[in-house]
Structure formats: C-alpha cells, structure tokens
mmCIF file of C-alpha atoms in Angstrom:
data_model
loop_
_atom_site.group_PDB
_atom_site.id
_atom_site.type_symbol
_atom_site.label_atom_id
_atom_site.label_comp_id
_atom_site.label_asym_id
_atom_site.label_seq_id
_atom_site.Cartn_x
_atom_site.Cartn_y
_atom_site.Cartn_z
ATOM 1 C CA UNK A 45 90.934 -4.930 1.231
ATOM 2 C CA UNK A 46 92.935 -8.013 1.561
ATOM 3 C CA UNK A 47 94.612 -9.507 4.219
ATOM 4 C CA UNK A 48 97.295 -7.385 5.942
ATOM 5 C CA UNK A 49 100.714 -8.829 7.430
ATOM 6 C CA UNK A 50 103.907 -7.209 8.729
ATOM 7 C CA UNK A 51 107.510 -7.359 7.361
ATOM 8 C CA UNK A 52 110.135 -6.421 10.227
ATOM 9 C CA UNK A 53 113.599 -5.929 9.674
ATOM 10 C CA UNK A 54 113.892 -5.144 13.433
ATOM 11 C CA UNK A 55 115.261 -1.652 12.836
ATOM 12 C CA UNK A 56 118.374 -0.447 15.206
ATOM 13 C CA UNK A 57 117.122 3.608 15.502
ATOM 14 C CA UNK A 58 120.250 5.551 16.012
ATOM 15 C CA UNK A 59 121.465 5.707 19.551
ATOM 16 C CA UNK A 60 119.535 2.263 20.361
ATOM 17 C CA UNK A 61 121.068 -1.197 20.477
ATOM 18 C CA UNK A 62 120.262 -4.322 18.805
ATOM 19 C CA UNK A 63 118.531 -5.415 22.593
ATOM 20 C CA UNK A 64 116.114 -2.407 22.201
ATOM 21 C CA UNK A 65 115.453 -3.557 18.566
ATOM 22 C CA UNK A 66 114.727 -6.696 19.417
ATOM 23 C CA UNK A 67 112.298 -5.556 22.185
ATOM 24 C CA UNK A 68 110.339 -3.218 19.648
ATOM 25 C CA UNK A 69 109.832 -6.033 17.467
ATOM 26 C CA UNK A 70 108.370 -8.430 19.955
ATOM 27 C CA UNK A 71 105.974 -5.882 21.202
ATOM 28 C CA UNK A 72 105.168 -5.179 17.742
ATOM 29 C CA UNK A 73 104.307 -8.619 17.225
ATOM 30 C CA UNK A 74 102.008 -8.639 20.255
ATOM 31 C CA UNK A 75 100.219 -5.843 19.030
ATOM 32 C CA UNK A 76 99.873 -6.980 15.275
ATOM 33 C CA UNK A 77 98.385 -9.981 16.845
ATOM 34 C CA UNK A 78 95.722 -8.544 19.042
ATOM 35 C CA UNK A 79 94.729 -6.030 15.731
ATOM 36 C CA UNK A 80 94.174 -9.070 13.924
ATOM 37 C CA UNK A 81 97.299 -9.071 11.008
ATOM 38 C CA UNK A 82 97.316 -12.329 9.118
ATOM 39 C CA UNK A 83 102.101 -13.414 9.778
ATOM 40 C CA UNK A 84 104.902 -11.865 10.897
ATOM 41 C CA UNK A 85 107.685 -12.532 9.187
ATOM 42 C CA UNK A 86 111.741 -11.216 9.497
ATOM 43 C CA UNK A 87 114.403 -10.601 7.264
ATOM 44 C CA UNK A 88 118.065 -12.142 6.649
ATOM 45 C CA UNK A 89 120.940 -9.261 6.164
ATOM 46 C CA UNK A 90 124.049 -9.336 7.187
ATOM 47 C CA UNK A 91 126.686 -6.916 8.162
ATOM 48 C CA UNK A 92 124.051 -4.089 8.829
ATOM 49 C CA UNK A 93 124.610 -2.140 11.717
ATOM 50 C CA UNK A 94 120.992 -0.335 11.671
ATOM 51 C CA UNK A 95 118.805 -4.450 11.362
ATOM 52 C CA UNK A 96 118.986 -6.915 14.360
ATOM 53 C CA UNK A 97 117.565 -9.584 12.180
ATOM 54 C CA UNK A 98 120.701 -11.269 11.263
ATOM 55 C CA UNK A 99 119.762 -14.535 12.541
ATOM 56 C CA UNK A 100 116.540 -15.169 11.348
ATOM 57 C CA UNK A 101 115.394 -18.797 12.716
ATOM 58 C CA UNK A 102 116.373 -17.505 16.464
ATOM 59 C CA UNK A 103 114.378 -13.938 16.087
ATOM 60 C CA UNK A 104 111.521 -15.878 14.546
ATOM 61 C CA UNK A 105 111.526 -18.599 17.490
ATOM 62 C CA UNK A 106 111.591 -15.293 19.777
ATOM 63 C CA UNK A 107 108.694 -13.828 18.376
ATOM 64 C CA UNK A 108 106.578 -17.097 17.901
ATOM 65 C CA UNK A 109 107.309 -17.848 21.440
ATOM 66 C CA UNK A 110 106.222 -14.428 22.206
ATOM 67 C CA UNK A 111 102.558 -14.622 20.541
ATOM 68 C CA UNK A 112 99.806 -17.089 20.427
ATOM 69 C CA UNK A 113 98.599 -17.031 17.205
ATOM 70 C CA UNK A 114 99.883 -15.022 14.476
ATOM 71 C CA UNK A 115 102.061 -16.859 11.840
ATOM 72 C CA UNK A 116 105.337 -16.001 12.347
ATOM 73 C CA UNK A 117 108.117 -16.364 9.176
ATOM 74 C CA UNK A 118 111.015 -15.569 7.111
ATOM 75 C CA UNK A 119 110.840 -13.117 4.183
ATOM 76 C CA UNK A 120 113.149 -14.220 3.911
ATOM 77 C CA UNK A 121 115.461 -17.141 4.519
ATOM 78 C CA UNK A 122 118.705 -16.592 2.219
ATOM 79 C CA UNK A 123 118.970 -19.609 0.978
ATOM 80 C CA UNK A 124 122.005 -19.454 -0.854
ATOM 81 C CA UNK A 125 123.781 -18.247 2.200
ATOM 82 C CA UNK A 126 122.871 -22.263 4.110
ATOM 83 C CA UNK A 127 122.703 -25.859 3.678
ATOM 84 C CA UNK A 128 119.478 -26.936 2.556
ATOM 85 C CA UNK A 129 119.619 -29.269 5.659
ATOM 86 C CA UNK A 130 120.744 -26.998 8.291
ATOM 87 C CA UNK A 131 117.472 -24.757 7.129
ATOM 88 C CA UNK A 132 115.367 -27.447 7.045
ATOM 89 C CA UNK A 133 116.555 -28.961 10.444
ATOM 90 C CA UNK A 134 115.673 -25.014 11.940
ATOM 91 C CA UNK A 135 112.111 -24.480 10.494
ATOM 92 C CA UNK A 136 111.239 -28.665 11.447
ATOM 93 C CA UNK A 137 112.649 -27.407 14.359
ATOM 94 C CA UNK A 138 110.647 -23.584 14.583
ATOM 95 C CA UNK A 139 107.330 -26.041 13.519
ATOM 96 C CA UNK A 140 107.865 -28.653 16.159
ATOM 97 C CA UNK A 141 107.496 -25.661 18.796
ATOM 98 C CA UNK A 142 104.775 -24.104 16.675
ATOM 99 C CA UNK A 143 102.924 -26.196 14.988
ATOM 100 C CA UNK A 144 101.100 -24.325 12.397
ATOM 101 C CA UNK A 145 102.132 -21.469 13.103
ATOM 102 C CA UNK A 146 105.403 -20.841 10.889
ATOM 103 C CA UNK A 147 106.087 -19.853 7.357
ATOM 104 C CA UNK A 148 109.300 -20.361 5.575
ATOM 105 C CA UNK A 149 109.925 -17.454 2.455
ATOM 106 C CA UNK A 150 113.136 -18.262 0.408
ATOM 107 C CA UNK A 151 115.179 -15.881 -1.288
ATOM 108 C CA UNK A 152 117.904 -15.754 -4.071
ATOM 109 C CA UNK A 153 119.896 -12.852 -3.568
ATOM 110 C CA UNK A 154 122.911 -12.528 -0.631
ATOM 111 C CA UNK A 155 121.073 -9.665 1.785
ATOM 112 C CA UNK A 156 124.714 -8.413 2.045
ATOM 113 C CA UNK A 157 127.816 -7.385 0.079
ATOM 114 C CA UNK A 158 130.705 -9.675 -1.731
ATOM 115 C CA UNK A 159 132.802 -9.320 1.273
ATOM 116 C CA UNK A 160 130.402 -10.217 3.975
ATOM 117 C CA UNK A 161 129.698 -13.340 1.484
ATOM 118 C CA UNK A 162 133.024 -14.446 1.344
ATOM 119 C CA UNK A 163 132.675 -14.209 5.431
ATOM 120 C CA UNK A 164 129.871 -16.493 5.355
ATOM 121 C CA UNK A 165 132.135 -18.871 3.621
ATOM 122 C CA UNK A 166 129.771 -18.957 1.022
ATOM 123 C CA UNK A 167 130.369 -19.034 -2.812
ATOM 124 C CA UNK A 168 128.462 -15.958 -4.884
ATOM 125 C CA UNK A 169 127.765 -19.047 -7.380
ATOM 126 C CA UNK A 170 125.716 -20.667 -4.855
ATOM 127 C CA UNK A 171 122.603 -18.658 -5.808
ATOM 128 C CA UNK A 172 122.767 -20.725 -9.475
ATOM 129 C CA UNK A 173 121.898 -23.757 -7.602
ATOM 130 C CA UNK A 174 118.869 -21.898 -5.943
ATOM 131 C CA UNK A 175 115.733 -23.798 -7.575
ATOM 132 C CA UNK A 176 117.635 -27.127 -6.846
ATOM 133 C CA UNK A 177 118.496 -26.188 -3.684
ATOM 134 C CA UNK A 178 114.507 -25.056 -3.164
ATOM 135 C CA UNK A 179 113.649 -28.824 -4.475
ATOM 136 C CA UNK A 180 116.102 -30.259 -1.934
ATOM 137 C CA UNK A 181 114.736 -28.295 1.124
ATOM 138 C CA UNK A 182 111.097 -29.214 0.214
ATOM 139 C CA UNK A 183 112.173 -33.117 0.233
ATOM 140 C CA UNK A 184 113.630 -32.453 3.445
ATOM 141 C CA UNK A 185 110.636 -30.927 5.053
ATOM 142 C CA UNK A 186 108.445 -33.779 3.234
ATOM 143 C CA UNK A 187 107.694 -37.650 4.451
ATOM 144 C CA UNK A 188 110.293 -39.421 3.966
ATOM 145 C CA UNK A 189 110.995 -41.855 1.973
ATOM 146 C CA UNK A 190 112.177 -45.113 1.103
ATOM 147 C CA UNK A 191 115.309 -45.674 1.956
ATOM 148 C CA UNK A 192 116.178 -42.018 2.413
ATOM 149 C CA UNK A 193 119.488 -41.875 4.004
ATOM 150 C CA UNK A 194 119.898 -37.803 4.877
ATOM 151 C CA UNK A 195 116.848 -36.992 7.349
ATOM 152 C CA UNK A 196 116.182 -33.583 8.851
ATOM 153 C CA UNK A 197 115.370 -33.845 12.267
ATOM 154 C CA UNK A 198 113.003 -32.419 13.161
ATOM 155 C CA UNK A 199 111.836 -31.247 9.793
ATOM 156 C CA UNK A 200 110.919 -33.886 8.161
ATOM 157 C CA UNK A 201 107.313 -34.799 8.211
ATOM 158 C CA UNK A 202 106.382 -31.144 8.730
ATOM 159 C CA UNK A 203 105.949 -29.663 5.800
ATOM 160 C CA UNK A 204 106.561 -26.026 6.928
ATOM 161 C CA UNK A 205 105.056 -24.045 3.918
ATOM 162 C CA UNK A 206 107.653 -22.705 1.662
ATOM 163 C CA UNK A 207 107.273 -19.017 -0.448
ATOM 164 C CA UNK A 208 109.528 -17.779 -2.850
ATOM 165 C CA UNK A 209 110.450 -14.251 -2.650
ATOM 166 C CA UNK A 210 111.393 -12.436 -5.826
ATOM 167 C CA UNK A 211 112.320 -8.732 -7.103
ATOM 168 C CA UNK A 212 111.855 -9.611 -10.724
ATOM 169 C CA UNK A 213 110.623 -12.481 -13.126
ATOM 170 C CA UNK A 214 112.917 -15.056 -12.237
ATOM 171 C CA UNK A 215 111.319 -16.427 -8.374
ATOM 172 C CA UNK A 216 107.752 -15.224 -10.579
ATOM 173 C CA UNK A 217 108.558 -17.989 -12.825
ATOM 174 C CA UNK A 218 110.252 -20.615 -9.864
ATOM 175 C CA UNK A 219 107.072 -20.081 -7.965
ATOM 176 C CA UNK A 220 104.794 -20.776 -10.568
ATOM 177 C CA UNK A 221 106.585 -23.614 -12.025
ATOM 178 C CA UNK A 222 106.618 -25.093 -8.332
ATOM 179 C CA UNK A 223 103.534 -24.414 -7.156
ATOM 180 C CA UNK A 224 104.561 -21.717 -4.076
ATOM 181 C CA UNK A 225 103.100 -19.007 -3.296
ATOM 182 C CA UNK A 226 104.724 -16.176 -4.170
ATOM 183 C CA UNK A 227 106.177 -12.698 -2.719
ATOM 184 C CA UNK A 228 106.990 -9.716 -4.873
ATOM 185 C CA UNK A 229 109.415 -7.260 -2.743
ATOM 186 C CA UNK A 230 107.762 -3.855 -4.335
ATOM 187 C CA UNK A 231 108.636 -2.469 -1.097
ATOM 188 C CA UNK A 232 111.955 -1.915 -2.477
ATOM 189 C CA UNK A 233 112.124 -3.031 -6.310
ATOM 190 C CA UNK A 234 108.879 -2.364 -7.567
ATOM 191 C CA UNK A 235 109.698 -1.889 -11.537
ATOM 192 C CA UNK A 236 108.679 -5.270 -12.379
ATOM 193 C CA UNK A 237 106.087 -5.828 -10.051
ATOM 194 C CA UNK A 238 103.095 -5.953 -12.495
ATOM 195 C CA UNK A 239 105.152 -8.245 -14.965
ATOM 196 C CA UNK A 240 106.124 -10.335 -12.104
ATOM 197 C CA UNK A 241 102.549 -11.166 -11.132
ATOM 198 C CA UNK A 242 101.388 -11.668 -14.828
ATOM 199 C CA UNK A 243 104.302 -14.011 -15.355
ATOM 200 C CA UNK A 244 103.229 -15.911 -11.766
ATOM 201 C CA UNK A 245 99.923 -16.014 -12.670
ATOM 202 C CA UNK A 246 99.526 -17.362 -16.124
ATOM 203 C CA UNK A 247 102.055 -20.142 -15.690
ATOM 204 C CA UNK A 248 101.019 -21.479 -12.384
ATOM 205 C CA UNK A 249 100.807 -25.228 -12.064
ATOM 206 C CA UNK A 250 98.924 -26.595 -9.031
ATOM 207 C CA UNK A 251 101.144 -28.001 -6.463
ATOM 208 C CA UNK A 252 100.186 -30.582 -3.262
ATOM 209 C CA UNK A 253 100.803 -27.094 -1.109
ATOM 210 C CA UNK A 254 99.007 -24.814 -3.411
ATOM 211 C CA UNK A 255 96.029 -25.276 -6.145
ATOM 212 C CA UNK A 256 95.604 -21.385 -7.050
ATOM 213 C CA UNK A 257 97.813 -18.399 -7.557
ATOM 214 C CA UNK A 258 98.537 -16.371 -4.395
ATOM 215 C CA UNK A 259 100.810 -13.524 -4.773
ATOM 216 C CA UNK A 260 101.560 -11.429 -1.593
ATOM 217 C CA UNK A 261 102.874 -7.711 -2.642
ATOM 218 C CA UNK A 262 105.446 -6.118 0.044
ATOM 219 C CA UNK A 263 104.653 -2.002 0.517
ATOM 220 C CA UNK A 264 105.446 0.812 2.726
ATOM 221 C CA UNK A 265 102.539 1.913 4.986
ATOM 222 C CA UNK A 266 103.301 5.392 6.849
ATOM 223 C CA UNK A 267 100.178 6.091 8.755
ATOM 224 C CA UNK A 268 99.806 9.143 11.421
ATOM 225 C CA UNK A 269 96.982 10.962 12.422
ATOM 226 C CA UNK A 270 97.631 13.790 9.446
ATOM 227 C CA UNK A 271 99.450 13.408 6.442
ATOM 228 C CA UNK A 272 102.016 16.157 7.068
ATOM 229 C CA UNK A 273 102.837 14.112 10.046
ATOM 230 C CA UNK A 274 102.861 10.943 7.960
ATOM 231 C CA UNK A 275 105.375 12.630 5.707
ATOM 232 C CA UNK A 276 107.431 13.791 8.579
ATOM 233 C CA UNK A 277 108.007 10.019 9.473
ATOM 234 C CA UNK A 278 108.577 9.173 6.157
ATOM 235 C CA UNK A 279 111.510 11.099 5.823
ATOM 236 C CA UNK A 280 113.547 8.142 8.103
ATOM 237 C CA UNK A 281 113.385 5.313 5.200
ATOM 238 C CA UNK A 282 113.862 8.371 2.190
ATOM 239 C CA UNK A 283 117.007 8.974 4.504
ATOM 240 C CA UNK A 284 117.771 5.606 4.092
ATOM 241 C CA UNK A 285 117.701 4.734 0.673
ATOM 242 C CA UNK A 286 119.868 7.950 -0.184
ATOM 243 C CA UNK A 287 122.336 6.465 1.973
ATOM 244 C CA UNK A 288 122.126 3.307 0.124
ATOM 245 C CA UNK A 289 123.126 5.039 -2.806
ATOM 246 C CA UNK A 290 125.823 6.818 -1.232
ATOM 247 C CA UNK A 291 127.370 3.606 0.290
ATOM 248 C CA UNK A 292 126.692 5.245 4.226
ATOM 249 C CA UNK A 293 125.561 2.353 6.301
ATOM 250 C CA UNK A 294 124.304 3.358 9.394
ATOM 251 C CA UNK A 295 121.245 2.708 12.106
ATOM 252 C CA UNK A 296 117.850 4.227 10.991
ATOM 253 C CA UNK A 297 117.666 7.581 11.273
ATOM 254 C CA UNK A 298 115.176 10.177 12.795
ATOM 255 C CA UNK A 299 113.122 12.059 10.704
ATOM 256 C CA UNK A 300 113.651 15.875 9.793
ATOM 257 C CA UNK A 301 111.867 18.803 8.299
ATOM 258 C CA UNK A 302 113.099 19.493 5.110
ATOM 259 C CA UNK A 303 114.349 15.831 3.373
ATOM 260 C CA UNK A 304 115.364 18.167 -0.257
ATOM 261 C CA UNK A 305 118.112 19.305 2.154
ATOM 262 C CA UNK A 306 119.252 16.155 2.755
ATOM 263 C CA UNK A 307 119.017 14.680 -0.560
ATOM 264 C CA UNK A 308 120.236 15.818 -4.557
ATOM 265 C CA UNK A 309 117.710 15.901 -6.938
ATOM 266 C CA UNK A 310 119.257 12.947 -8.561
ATOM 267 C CA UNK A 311 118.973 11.059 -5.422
ATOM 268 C CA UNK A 312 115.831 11.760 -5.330
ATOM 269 C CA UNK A 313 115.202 10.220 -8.191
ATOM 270 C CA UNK A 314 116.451 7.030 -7.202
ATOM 271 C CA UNK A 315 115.179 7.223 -3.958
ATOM 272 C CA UNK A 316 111.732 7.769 -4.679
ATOM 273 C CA UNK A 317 112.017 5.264 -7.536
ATOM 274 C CA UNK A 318 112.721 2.567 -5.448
ATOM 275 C CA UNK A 319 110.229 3.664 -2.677
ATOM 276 C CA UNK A 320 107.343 4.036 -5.064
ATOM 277 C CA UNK A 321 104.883 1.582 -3.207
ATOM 278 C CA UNK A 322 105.000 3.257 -0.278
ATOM 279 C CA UNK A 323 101.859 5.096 1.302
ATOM 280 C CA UNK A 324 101.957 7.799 3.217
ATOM 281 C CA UNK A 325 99.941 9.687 5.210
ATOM 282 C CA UNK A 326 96.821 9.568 7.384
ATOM 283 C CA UNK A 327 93.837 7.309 7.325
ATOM 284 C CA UNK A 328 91.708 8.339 4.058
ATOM 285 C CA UNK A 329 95.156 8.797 2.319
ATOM 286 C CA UNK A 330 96.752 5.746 3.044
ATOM 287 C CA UNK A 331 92.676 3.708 2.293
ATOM 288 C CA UNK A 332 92.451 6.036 -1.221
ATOM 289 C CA UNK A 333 96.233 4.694 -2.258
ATOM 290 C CA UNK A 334 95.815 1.437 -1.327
ATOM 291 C CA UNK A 335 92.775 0.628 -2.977
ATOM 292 C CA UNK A 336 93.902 1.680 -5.804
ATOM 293 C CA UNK A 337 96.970 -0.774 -5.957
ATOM 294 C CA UNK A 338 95.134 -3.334 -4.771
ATOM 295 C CA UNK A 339 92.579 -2.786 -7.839
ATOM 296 C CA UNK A 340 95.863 -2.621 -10.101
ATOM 297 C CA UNK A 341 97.505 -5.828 -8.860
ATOM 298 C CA UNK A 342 94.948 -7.893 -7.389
ATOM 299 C CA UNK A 343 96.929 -8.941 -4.856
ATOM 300 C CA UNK A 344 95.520 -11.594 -2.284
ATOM 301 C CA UNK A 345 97.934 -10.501 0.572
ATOM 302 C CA UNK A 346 99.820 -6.964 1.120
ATOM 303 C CA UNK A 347 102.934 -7.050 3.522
ATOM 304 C CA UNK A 348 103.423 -4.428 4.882
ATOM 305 C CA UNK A 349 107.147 -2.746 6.195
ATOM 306 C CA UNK A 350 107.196 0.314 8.312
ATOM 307 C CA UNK A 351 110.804 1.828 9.117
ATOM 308 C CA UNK A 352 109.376 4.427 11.650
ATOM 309 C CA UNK A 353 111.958 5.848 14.145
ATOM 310 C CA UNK A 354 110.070 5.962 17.028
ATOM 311 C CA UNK A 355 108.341 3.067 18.111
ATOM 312 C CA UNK A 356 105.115 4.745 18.923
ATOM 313 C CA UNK A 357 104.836 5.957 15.738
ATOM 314 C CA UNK A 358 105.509 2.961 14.214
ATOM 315 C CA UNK A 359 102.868 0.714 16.533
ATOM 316 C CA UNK A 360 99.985 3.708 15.690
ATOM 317 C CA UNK A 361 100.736 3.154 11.871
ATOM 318 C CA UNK A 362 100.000 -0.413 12.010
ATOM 319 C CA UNK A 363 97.224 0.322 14.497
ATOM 320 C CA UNK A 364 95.366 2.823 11.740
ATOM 321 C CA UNK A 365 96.515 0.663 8.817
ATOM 322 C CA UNK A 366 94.781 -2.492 10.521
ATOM 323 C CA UNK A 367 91.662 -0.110 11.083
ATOM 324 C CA UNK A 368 91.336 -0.242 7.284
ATOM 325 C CA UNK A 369 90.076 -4.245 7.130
ATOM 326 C CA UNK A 370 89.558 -6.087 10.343
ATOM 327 C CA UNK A 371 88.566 -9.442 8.891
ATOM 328 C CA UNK A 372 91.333 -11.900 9.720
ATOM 329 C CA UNK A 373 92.746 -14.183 6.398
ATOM 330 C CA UNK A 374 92.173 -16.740 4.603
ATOM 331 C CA UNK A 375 94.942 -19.224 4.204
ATOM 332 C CA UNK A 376 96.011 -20.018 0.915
ATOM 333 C CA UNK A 377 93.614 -22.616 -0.528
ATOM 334 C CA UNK A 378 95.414 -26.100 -0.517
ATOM 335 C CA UNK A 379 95.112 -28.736 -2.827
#
C-alpha cells in the first residue's frame, strides 16, 4: 500500500456548529498523527453552511499548532479567489511557525457559486490567469532576487512546496509542465482520473522541487467493523451528493436505513457516478478495493476524505484504514 493522508473539509453534522467542527477536526488530526498518516490537509469553500473550512491558512495554522509532526496543508488553496502575494505572505507565514511541516495544494476552480464569487470581489476570469498566477506565487515563496521590488514577508526564502490539484487534464498537464506534484480529486470527479495520470506522467519535466512523477489520488474510505455498518455510514455523503444535484445546501446529514428512499434512480446515477472511488465497508473489503486501485493507478499517495456523521465513526475508519499499511512516507524525491 502506499502512503495514506487525510483530506478534511471539517464537516458541520446537522445540529452542530462550526466550533464543534472545528474541534472534530483537530482531534482528528491528533489521532491521524499518532496512527502514523503521512499530511493533513483542508479545503477552501465558501458559502457552505455544512464545511467550517472557509478560511483555510487560519484552520491549517490551528491544526499545525495542534500536532507535532504530521504535514499539515491546503487541498486546496483557491487560488483564483487571492492575490498571489497575500497567499504567499500566509503559507511564508504558516512555514515560519512550522518549518517543514506545511504543504501548499493550488486549485483552479471557485469552491463556491457565481454569486458568492462576485462576494469575494473576485472576477470568474481570474481562473484564466491561474498558471501565471501559480508562476508568480512560486517566485514569491523563492530567494529573492536581484533587485526584486515586491517581497513576501515572510514567504520568501521558504519555499513552501506547492501541488496542483486538478479534476481533469488541464492541472495534469500544469503540473507536469511545472514540475509539481500533482493531486487528482477522484474523490469527487473521478471520470478522468486514469487519463489525468497518463497525461501527468508522460509529460513530466523535472523541476528544482520535484525530479519524478508523484501523483496523489483523493478517495472515500468508509471503514466500520462490518460492511453493512460501513454502508450504513455511507449513506451521509450519498445524501449529500443528491442534494448537490438538487441545489439543497445543508450541514451533513446522519445516515439512514434505506438511502433508495431518499434518492431517484436517476440520482442515483449521478450520485454514485461521482462517488465511484469510494470504499466501503469493513477491513478485508476496504484492503480487497483498494489494492486493486492502487494496482490500476499506481498511485504513490492516496488521500483519503471521510464525511462520517458521527465523529467516532469517523476516527475508527481512519483508525482501521491506517491498520492497512503502518509504514510512515516517503517524501517526494527532490531534485
């Protein structure tokens, strides 16, 4: 198996508050730590009532002050939503406090709707200027140089690792041509996944961060002690991708008995589309599945994203998913 790491959106269960959020995902952090998972990162969205992760640099600065050793990230940062600067004056700023300890995963898309946008005072054309923008933040997180005029302090000098995070072939091909590692979000748009990595992979160019491919593959890890209890826990993210589709926003759901009764067959469809790299159920289930897509996409790293309603639940899942490897990871090689 390859390394394991967690993705947390800090989930708001229904009836909780973003405080008790919050609290979950520090304690999960704590315990991913002590089981041995490799980085931690947290999510930008905005305007969503049932994710606490909203601002990402001061959840991140939470959690890393919170642990000892775990990396602690973004996946990701937004960047289209911020200044270059302002980005690379928080991370400096995250890796001044942690040295070596913090990861910085940049993404293209909003993590929000056109009116939320417009709230961030934030132009939907920004995301055209992404790889530039990309190029710009990695200067400012460089040495700098002569006669540089615009300095990010801190940040520059600390070359906080940057990863692009992609859903399809464009941040495959960005990450390649740069020379970043790269993220594939299969957790929740897996239909290009296995182009994705073939495109990553066969135009890589070494980089001064990187000298290799390394392509980390998001999934959905539902682990309980049987697999009809695994599937009853499941049913809170399938409740939550219907609701996507039926434009209900709301905080994360509990699970129920019978999900067909809660969704149409055609949501379903989409539904269970989107949530195809998920696995579910107990130990030898969840080992079986993913060996299997590790053997399919070679993947060096798998993050891992568990929207469990109770928190229990959701700290036993990663406890039996990290009982599958216990070897700690290899950084990616540098040049």
């Amino acid at each position: 198996m390859p390394p394991f790491s967690v993705l947390d959106l800090a989930p708001i269960p229904l009836g909780a508050t973003p405080a008790d959020a919050l609290a979950n995902t520090l304690d999960l952090a704590r315990r991913a730590e002590a089981l041995g998972y490799t980085r931690y990162w947290l999510a930008e969205h905005h305007n969503m009532v049932g994710i606490a992760s909203a601002a990402t640099a001061v959840v991140i600065a939470h959690v890393a002050a919170g642990t000892q050793r775990i990396r602690v990230g973004a996946g990701g940062i937004m960047l289209p939503n911020h200044a270059p600067l302002v980005i690379a004056e928080q991370f400096g700023t995250l890796a001044s406090l942690h040295p070596g300890r913090i990861d910085l995963g940049l993404g293209r898309a909003p993590g929000t709707d056109g009116r939320t946008l417009r709230a961030l005072r934030r132009d939907p054309s920004a995301a055209d200027t992404f790889p530039q923008d990309v190029l710009e933040l990695q200067a400012l997180l460089g040495p700098v140089q002569p006669g540089q005029v615009v300095q990010a302090v801190p940040g520059a000098g600390t070359q906080v690792p940057l990863w692009i995070l992609g859903s399809s072939l464009f941040g495959a091909q960005l990450a390649a041509m740069l020379g970043l590692p790269f993220a594939f979000a299969s957790h929740f748009a897996p239909d290009a996944l296995m182009q994705a990595l073939d495109v990553y992979r066969s135009r890589f160019e070494p980089s001064a961060q990187l000298d290799r491919p390394y392509a980390m593959v998001g999934v959905n890890v539902i682990a309980a002690e049987t697999d009809a209890e695994a599937r009853h826990l499941f049913t809170s993210p399938q409740q939550s991708f219907t609701n996507l589709f039926r434009g209900t926003r709301g905080q994360l759901l509990p699970p129920i008995d019978d999900i067909d009764a809660y969704w149409s067959p055609e949501e379903k469809v989409q539904a269970s589309r989107m949530l195809a790299c998920s696995f579910v159920g107990a130990r030898e289930t969840v080992r079986q599945g993913l060996e299997a897509f590790v053997a399919r996409t070679q993947a060096d790293e798998i993050m891992v994203a568990a929207a469990i309603y109770d928190h229990r639940a959701r700290l036993r899942s990663y406890e039996i998913l990290a009982g599958l490897q216990g070897a700690r990871a290899p950084e990616p090689t540098l040049a």
